[in-house]
JSON list of C-alpha atoms in Angstrom, two decimals:
[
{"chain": "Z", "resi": 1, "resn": "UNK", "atom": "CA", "xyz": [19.03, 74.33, 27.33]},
{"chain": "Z", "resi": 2, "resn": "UNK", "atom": "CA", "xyz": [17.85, 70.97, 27.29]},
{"chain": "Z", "resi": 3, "resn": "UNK", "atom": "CA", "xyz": [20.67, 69.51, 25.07]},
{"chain": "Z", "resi": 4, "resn": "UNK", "atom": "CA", "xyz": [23.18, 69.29, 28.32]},
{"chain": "Z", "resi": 5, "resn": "UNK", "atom": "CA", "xyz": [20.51, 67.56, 30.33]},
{"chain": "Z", "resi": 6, "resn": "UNK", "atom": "CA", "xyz": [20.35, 64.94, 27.31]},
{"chain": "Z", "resi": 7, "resn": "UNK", "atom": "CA", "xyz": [24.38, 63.63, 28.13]},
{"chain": "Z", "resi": 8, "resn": "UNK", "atom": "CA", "xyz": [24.10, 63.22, 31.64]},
{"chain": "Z", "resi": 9, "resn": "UNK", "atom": "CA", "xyz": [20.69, 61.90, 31.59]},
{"chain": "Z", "resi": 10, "resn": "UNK", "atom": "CA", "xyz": [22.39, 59.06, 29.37]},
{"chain": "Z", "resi": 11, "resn": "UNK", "atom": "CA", "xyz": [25.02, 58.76, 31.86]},
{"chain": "Z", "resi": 12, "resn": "UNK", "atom": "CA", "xyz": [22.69, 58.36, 34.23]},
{"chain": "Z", "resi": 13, "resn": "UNK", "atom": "CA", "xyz": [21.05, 55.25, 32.89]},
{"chain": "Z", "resi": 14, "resn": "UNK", "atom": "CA", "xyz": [24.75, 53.88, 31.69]},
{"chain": "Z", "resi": 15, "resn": "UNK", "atom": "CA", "xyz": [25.51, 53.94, 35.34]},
{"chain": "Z", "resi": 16, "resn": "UNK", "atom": "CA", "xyz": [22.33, 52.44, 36.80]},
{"chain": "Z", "resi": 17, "resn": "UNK", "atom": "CA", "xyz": [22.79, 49.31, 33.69]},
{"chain": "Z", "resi": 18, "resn": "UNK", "atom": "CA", "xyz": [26.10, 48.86, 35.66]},
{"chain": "Z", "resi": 19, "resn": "UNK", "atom": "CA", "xyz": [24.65, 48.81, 38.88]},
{"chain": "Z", "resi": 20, "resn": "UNK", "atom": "CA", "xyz": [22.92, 45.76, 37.51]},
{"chain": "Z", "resi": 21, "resn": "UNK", "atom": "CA", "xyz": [26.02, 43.89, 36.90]},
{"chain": "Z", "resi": 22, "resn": "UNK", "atom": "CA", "xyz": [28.05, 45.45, 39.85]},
{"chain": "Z", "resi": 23, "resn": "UNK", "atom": "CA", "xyz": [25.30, 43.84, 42.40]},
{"chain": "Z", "resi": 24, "resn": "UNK", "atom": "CA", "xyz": [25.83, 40.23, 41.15]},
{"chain": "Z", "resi": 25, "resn": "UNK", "atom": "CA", "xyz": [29.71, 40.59, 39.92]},
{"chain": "Z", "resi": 26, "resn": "UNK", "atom": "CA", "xyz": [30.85, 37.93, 42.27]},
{"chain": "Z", "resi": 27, "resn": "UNK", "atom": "CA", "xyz": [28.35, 35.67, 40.53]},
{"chain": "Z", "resi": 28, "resn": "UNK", "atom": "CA", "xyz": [28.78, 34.10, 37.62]},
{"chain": "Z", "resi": 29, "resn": "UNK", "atom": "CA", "xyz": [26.06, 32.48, 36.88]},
{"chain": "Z", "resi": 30, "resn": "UNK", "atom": "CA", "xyz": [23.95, 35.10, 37.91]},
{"chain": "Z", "resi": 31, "resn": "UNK", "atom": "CA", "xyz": [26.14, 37.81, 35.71]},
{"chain": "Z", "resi": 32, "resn": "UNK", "atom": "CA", "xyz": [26.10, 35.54, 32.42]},
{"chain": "Z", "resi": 33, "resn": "UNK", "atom": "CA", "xyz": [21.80, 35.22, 32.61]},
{"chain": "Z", "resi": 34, "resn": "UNK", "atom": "CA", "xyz": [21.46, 39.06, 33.64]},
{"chain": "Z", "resi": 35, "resn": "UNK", "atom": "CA", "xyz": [24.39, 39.28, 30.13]},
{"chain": "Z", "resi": 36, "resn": "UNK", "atom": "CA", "xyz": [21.98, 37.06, 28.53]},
{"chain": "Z", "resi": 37, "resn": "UNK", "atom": "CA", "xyz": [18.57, 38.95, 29.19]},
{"chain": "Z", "resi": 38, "resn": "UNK", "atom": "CA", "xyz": [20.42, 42.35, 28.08]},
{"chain": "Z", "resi": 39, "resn": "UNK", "atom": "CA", "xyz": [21.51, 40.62, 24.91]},
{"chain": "Z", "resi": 40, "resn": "UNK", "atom": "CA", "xyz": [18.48, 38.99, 23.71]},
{"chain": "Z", "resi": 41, "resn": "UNK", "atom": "CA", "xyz": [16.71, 41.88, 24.36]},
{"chain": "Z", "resi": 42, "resn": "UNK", "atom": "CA", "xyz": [19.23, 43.80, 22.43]},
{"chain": "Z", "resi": 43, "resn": "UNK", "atom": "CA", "xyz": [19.03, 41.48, 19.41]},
{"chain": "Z", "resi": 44, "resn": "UNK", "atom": "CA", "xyz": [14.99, 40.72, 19.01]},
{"chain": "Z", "resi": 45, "resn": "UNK", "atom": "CA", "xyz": [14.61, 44.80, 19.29]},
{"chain": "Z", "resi": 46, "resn": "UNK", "atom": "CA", "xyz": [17.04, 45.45, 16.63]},
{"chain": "Z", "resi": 47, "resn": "UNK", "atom": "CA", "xyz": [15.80, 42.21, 14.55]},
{"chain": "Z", "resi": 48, "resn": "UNK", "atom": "CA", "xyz": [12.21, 43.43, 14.20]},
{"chain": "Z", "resi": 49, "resn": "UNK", "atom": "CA", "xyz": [12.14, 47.24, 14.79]},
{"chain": "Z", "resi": 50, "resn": "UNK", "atom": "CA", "xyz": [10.66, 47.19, 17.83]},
{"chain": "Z", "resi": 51, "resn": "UNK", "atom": "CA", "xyz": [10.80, 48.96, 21.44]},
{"chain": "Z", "resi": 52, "resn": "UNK", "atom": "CA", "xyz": [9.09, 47.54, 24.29]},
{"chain": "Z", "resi": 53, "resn": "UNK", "atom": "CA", "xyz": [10.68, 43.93, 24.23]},
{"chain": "Z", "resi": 54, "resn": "UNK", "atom": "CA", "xyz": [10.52, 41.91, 27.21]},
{"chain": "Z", "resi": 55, "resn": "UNK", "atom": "CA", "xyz": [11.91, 38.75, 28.49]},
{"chain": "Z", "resi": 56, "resn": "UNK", "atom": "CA", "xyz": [8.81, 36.11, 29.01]},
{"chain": "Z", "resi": 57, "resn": "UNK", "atom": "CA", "xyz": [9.04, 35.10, 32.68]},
{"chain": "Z", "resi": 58, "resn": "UNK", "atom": "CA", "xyz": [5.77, 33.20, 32.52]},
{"chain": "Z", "resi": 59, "resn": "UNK", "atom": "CA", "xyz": [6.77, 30.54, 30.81]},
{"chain": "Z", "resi": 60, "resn": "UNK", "atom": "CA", "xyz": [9.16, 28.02, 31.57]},
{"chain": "Z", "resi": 61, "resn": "UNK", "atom": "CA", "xyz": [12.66, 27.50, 30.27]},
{"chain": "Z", "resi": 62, "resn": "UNK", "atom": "CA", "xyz": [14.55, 24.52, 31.44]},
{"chain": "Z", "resi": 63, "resn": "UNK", "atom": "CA", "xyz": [17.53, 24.97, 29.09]},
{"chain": "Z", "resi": 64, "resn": "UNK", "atom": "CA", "xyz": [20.48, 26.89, 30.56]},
{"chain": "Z", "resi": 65, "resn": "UNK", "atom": "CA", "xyz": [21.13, 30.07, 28.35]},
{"chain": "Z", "resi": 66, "resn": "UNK", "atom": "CA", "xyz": [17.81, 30.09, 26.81]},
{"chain": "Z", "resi": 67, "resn": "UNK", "atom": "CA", "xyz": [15.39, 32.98, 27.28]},
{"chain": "Z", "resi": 68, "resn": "UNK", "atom": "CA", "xyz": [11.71, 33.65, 25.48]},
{"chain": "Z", "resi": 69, "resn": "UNK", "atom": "CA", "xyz": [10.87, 37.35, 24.25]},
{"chain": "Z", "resi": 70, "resn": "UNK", "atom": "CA", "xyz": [7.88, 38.91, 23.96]},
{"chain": "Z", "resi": 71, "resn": "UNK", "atom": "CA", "xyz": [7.52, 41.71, 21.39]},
{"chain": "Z", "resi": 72, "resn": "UNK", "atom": "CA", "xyz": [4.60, 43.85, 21.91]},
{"chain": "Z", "resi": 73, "resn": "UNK", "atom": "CA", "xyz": [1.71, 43.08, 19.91]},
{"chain": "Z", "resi": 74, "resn": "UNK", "atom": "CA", "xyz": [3.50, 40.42, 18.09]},
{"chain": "Z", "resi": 75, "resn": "UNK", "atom": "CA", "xyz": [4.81, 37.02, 18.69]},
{"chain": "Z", "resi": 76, "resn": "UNK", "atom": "CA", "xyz": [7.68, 35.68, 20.87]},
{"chain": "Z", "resi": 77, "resn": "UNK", "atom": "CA", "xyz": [11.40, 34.75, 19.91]},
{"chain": "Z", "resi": 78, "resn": "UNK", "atom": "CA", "xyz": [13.60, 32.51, 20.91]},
{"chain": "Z", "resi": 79, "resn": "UNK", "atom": "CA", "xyz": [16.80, 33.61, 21.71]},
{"chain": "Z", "resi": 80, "resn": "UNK", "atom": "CA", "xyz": [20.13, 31.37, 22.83]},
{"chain": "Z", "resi": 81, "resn": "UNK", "atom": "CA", "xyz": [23.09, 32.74, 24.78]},
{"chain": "Z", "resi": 82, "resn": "UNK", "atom": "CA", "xyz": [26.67, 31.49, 24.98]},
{"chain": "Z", "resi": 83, "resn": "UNK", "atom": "CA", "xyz": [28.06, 31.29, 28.39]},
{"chain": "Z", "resi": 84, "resn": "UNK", "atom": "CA", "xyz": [29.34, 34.51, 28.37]},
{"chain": "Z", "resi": 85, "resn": "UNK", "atom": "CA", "xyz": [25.55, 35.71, 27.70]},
{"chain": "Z", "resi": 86, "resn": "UNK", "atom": "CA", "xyz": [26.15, 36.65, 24.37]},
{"chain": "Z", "resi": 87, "resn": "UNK", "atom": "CA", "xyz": [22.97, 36.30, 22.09]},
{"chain": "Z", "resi": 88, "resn": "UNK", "atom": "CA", "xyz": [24.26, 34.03, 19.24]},
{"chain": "Z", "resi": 89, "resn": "UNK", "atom": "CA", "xyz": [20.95, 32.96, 17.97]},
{"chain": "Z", "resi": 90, "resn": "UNK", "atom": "CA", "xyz": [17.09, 34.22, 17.48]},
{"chain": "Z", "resi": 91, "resn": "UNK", "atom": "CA", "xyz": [14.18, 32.56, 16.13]},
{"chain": "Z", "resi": 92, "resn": "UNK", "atom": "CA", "xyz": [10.74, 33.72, 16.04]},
{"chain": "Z", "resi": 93, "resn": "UNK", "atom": "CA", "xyz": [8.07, 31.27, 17.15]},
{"chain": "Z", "resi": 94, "resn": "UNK", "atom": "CA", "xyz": [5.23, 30.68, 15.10]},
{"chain": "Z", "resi": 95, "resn": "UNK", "atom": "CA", "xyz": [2.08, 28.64, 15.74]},
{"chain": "Z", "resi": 96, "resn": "UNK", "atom": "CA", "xyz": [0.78, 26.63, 13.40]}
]
């Protein structure tokens, strides 16, 4: 029995993602960066394999559709939006 629980569990969290975007839909600012964060999240987890990203909020980003990830026990991309919040770009930083 636990396979019909698995579909409306997913729609379940598809609903509560749009409850994200419903609350600041009048916003459009606000709607491209919470775009953005989904997006570069999206891309750096598919890009390196990983679950668990996370957007850096410790660090500071003064460039408008910019955002820092953090992959779990790795290093931190990069990741550039276009206006819309689209990720178009990812780059993993490296110290050296």
């Amino acid at each position: 029995m636990p396979f019909p629980l698995r579909p409306a569990l997913l729609i379940t969290l598809l609903g509560l993602a749009a409850c994200d975007e419903i609350a600041v839909a009048n916003d459009p600012a606000a709607l491209a960066d919470l775009r953005g964060q989904k997006s570069c999240l999206a891309a750096v987890a598919k890009e390196t394999g990983v679950s668990g990203v996370a957007i850096n909020t410790s660090r500071p980003v003064v460039e408008l559709y910019r955002y820092i990830v953090d992959v779990p026990a790795a290093g931190s991309w990069a990741c550039i939006t276009d206006t819309n919040g689209k990720a178009i770009e990812i780059v993993e930083q490296r110290s050296g």
